[in-house]
PDB file of C-alpha atoms in Angstrom:
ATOM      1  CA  UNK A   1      11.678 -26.250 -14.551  1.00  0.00           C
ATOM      2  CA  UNK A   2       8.644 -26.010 -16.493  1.00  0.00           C
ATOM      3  CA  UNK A   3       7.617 -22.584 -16.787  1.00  0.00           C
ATOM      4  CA  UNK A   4       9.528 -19.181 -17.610  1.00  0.00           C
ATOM      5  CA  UNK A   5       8.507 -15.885 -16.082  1.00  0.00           C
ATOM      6  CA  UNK A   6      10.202 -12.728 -18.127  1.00  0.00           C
ATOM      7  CA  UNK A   7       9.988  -9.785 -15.625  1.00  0.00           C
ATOM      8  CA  UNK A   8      10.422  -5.871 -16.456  1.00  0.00           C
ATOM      9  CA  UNK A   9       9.874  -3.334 -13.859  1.00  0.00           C
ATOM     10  CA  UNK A  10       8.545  -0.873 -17.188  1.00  0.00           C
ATOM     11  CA  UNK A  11       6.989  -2.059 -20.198  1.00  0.00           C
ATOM     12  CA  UNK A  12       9.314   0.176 -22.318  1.00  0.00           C
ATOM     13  CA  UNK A  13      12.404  -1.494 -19.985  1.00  0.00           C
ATOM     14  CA  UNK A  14      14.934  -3.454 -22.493  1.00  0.00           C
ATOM     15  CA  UNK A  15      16.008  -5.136 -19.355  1.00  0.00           C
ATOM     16  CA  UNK A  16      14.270  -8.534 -18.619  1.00  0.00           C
ATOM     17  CA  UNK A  17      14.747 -11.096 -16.122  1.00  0.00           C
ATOM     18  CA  UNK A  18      14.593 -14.566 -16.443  1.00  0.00           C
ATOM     19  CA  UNK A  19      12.973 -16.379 -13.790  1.00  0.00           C
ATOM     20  CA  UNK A  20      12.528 -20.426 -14.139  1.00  0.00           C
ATOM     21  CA  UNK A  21       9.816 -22.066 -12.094  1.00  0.00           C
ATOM     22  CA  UNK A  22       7.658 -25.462 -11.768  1.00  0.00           C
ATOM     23  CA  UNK A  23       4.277 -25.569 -12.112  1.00  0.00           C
ATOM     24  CA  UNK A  24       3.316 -28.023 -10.050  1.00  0.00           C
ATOM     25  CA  UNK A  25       4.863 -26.124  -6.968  1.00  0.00           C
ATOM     26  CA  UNK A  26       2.896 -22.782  -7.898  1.00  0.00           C
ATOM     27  CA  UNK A  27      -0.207 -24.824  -8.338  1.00  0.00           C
ATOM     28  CA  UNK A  28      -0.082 -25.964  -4.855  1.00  0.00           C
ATOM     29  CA  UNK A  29       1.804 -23.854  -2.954  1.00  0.00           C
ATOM     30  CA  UNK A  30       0.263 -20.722  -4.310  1.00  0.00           C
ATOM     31  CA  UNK A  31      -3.192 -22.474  -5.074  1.00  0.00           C
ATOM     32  CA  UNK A  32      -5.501 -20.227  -6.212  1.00  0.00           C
ATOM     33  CA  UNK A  33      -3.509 -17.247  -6.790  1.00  0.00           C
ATOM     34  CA  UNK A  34      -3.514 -15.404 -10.268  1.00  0.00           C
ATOM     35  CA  UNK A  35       0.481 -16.879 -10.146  1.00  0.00           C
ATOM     36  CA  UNK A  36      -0.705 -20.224 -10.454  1.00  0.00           C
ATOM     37  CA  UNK A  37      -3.483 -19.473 -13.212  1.00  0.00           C
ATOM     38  CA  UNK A  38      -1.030 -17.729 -14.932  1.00  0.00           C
ATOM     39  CA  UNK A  39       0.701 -20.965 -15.088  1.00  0.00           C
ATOM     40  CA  UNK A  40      -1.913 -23.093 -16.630  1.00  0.00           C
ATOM     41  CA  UNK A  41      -1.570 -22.244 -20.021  1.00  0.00           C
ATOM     42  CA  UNK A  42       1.977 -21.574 -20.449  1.00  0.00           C
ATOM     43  CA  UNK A  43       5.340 -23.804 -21.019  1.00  0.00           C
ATOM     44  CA  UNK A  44       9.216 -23.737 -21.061  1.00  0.00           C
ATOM     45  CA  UNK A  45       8.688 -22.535 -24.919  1.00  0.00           C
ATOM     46  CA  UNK A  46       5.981 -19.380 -24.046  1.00  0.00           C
ATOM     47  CA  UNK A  47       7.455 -17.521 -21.579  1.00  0.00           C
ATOM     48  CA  UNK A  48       5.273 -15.106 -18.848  1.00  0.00           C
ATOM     49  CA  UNK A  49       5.329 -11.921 -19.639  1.00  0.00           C
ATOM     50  CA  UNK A  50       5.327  -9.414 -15.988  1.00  0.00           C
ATOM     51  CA  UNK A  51       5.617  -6.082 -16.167  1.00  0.00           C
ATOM     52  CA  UNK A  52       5.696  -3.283 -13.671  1.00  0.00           C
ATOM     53  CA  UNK A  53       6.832  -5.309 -11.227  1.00  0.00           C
ATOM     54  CA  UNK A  54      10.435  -5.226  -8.909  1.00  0.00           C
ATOM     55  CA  UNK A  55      12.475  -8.039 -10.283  1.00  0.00           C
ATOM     56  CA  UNK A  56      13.860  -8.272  -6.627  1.00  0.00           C
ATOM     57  CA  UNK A  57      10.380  -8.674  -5.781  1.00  0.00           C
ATOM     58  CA  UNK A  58       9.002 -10.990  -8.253  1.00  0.00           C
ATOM     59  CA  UNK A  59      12.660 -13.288  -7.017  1.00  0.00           C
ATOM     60  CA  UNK A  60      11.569 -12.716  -3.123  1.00  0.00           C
ATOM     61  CA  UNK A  61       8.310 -13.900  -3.589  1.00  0.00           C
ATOM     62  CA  UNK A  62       8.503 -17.219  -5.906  1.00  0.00           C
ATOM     63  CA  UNK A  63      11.303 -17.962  -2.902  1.00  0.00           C
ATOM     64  CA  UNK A  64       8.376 -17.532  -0.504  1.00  0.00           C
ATOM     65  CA  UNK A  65       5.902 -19.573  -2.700  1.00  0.00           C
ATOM     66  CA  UNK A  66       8.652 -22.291  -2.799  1.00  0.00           C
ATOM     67  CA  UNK A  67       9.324 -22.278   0.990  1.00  0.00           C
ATOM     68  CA  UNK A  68      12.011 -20.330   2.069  1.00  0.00           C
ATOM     69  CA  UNK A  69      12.201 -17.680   5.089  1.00  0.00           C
ATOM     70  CA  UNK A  70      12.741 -14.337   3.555  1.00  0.00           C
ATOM     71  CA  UNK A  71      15.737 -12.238   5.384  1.00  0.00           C
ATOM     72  CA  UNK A  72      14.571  -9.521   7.407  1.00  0.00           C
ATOM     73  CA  UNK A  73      17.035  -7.113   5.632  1.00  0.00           C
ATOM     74  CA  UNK A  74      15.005  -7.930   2.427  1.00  0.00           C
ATOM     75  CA  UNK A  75      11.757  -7.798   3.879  1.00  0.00           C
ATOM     76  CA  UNK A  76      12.642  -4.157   5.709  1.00  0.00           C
ATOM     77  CA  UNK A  77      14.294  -3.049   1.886  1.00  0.00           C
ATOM     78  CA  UNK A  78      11.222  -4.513  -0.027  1.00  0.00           C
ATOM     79  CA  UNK A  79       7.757  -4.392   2.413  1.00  0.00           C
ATOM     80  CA  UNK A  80       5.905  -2.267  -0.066  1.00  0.00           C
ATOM     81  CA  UNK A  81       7.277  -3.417  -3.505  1.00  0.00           C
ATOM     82  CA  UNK A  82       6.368  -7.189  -1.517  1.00  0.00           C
ATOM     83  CA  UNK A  83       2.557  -5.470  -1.022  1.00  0.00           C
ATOM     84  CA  UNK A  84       2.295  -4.732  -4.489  1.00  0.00           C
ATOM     85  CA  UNK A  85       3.583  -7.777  -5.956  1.00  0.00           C
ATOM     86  CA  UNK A  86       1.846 -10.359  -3.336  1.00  0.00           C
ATOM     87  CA  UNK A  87      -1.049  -8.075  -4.163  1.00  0.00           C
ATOM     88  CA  UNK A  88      -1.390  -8.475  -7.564  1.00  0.00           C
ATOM     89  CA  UNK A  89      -1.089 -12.035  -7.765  1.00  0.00           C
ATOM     90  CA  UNK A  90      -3.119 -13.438  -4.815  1.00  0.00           C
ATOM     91  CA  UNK A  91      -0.035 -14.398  -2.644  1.00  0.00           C
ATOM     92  CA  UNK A  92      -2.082 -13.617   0.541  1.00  0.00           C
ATOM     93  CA  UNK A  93       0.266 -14.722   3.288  1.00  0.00           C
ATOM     94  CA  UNK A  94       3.257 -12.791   1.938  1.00  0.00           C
ATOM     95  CA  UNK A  95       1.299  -9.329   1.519  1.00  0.00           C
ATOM     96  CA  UNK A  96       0.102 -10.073   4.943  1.00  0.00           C
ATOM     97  CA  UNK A  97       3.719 -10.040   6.428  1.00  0.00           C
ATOM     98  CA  UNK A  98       5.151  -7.483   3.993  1.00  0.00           C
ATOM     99  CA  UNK A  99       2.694  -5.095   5.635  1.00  0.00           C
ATOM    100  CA  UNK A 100       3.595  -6.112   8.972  1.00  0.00           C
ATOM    101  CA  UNK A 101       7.021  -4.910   8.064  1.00  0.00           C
ATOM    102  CA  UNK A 102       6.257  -1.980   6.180  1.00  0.00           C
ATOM    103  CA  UNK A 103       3.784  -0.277   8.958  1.00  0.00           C
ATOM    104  CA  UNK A 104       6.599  -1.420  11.708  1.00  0.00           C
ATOM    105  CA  UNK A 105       9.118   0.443   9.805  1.00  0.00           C
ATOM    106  CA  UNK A 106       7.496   3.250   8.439  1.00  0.00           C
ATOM    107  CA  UNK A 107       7.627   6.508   9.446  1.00  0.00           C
ATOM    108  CA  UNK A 108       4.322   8.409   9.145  1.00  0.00           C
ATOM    109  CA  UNK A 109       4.458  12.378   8.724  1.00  0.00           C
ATOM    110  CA  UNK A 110       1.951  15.197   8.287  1.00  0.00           C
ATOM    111  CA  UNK A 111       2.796  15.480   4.543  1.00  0.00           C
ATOM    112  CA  UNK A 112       2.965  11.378   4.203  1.00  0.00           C
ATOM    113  CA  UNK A 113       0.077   9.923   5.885  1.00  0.00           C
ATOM    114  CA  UNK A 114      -2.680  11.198   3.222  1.00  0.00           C
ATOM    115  CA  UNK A 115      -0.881   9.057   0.881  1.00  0.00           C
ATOM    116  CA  UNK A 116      -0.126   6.404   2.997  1.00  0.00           C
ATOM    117  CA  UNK A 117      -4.095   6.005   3.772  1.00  0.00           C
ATOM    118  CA  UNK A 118      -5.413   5.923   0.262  1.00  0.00           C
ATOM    119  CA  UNK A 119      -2.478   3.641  -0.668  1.00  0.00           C
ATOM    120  CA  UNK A 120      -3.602   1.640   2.461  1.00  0.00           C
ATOM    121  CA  UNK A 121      -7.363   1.519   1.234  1.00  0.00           C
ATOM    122  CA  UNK A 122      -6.331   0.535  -2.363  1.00  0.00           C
ATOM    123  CA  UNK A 123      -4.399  -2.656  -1.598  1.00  0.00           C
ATOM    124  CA  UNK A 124      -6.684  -3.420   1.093  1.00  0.00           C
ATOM    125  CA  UNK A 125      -3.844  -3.231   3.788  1.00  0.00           C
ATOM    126  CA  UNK A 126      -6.018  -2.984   7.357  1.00  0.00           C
ATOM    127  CA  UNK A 127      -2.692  -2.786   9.294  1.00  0.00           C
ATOM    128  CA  UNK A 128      -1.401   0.290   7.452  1.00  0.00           C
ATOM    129  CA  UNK A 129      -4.713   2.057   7.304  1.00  0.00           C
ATOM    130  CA  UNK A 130      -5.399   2.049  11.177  1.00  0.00           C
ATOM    131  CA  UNK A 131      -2.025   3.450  11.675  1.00  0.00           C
ATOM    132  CA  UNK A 132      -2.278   5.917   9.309  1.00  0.00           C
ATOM    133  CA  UNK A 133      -6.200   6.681  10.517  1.00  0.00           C
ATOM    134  CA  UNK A 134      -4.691   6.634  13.961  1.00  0.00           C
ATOM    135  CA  UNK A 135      -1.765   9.225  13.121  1.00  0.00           C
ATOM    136  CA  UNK A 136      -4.734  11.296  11.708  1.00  0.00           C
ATOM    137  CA  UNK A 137      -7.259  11.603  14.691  1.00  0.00           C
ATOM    138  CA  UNK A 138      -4.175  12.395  17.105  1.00  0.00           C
ATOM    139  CA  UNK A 139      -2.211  15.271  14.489  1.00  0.00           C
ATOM    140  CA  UNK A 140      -5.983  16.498  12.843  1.00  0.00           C
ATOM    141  CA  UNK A 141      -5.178  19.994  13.071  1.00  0.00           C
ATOM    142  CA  UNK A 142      -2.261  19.313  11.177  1.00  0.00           C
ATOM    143  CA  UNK A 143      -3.631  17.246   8.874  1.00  0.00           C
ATOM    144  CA  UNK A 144      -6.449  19.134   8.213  1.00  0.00           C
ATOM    145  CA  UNK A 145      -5.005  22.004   6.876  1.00  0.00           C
ATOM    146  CA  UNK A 146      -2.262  20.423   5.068  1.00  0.00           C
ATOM    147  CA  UNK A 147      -1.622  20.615   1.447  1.00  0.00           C
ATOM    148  CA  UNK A 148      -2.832  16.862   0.988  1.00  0.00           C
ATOM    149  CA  UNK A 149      -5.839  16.636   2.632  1.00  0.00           C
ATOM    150  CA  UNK A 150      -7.968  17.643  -0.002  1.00  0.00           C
ATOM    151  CA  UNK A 151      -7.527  13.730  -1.306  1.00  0.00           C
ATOM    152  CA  UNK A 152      -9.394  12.714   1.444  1.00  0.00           C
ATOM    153  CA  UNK A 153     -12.273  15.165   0.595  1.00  0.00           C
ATOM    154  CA  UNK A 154     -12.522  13.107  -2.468  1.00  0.00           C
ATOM    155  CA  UNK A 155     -12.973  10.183  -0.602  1.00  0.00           C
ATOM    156  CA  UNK A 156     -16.207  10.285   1.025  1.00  0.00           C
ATOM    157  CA  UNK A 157     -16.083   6.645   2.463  1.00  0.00           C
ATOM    158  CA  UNK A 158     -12.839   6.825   4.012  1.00  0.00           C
ATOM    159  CA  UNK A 159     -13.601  10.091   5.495  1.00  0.00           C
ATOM    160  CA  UNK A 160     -17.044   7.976   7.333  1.00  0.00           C
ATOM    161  CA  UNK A 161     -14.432   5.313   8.490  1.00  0.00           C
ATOM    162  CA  UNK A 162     -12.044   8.210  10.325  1.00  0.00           C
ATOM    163  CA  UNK A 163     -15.602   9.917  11.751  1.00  0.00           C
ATOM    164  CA  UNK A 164     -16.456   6.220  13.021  1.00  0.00           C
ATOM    165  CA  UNK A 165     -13.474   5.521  14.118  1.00  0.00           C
ATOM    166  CA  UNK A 166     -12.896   8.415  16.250  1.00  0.00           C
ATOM    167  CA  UNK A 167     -16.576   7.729  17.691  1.00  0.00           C
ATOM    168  CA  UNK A 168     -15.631   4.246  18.352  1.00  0.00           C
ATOM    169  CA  UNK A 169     -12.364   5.195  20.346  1.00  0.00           C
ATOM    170  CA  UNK A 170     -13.895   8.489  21.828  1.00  0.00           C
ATOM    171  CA  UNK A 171     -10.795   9.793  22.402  1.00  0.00           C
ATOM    172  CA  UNK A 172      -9.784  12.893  20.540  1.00  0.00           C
ATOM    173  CA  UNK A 173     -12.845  14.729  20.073  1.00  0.00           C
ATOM    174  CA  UNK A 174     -12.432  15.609  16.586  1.00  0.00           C
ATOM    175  CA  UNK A 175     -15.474  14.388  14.865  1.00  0.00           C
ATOM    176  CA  UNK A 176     -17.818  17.128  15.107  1.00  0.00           C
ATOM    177  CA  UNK A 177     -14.981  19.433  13.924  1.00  0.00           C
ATOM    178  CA  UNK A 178     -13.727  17.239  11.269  1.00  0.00           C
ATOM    179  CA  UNK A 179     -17.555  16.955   9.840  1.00  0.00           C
ATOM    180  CA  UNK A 180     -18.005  20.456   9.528  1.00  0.00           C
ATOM    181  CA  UNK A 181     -14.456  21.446   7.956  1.00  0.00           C
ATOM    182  CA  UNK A 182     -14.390  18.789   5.658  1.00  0.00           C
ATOM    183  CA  UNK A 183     -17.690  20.350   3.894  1.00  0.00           C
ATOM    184  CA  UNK A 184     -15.362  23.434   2.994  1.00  0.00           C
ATOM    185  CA  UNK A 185     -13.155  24.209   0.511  1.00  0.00           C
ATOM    186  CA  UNK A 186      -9.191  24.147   1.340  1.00  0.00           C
ATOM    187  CA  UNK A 187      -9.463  27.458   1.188  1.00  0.00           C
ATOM    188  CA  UNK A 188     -12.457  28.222   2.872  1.00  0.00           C
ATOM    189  CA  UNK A 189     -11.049  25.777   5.426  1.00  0.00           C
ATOM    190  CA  UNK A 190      -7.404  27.940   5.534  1.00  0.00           C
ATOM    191  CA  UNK A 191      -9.361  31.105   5.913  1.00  0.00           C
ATOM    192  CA  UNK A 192     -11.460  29.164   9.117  1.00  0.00           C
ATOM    193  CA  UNK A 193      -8.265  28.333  10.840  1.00  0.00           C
ATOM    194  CA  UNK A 194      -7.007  31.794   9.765  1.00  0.00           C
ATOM    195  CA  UNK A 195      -9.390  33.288  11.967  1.00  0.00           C
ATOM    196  CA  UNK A 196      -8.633  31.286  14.647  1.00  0.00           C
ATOM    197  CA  UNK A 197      -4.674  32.543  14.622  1.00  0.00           C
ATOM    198  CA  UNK A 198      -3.369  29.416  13.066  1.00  0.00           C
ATOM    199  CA  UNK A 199      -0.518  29.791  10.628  1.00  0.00           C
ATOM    200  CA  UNK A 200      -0.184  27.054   7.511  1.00  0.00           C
ATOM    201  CA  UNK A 201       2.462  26.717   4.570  1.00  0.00           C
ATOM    202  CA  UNK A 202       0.815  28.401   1.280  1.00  0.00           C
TER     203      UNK A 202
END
């Protein structure tokens, strides 16, 4: 070996792990990946630094780079530490099949799928967010007046991709009520739904 990565899952951890690797192998089985640029530079003597990142991860995925077939009790127990990782160093393939896993064996809820979306739109995971959208159009009522939707008020484009995407499937007929709630408050929107005889935690 002919590179050193020292991995911490938090900066302030005193607990590092020691991971050996070979350039070579990074450079061309991971070619192009920030992994592999992180290797240019570096030697047995200067070690990588990585921090805020699963050890078990960081171990799962240089075994990927290097070839071998993950397990699919590590790839249920890891999918979205694997997203994050493959994620922030380019490892395309592997966040591709981490997600696969993760959206298989997730369970979406009313109070979960708010976050699931935006985490969905920040690591770019296309998979994860159509579920997620998906769960939305068919439990909006729900949704809608839950404590967490007021995230996706702040987020005016993904709020255009659920309108479109309802559109598109033409399905649940939300849309038009969806536009016009999501220009009120939470409360204004409670006190709507209020009206209507609909009961929601406070």
């Amino acid at each position: 070996a002919d590179l050193v990565f020292e991995v911490k899952r938090q900066s302030e951890s005193r607990t590092t792990v020691v991971f050996y690797a070979h350039k070579q192998i990074l450079q061309l089985s991971a070619k192009g990946s920030t992994l592999a640029s992180l290797s240019h530079d570096c030697d047995k003597s200067t070690p990588v630094p990585i921090e805020g990142v699963d050890p078990q991860a960081f171990r799962q995925m240089l075994y990927y780079i290097y070839g071998g077939n993950i397990a699919g009790a590590e790839w249920k127990d890891l999918a979205k530490d694997l997203i994050d990782v493959a994620d922030r160093y380019g490892i395309t393939s592997l966040k591709i099949e981490a997600e696969a896993w993760y959206e298989k064996h997730l369970k979406i809820t009313v109070d979960s799928v708010v976050d699931t979306l935006l985490y969905a739109d920040q690591k770019n995971c296309f998979l994860l967010k159509e579920a997620a959208m998906n769960f939305i159009l068919k439990n909006a009522r729900q949704v809608l007046v839950s404590e967490s939707f007021e995230k996706i008020c702040q987020e005016p484009s993904i709020l255009r991709e659920i309108r479109e995407m309802d559109t598109t499937n033409n399905s649940h007929g939300i849309t038009t009520r969806m536009a016009m709630l999501t220009k009120l408050s939470i409360n204004e929107l409670r006190a709507n739904l209020h009206g209507e005889g609909h009961r929601w935690a406070t």
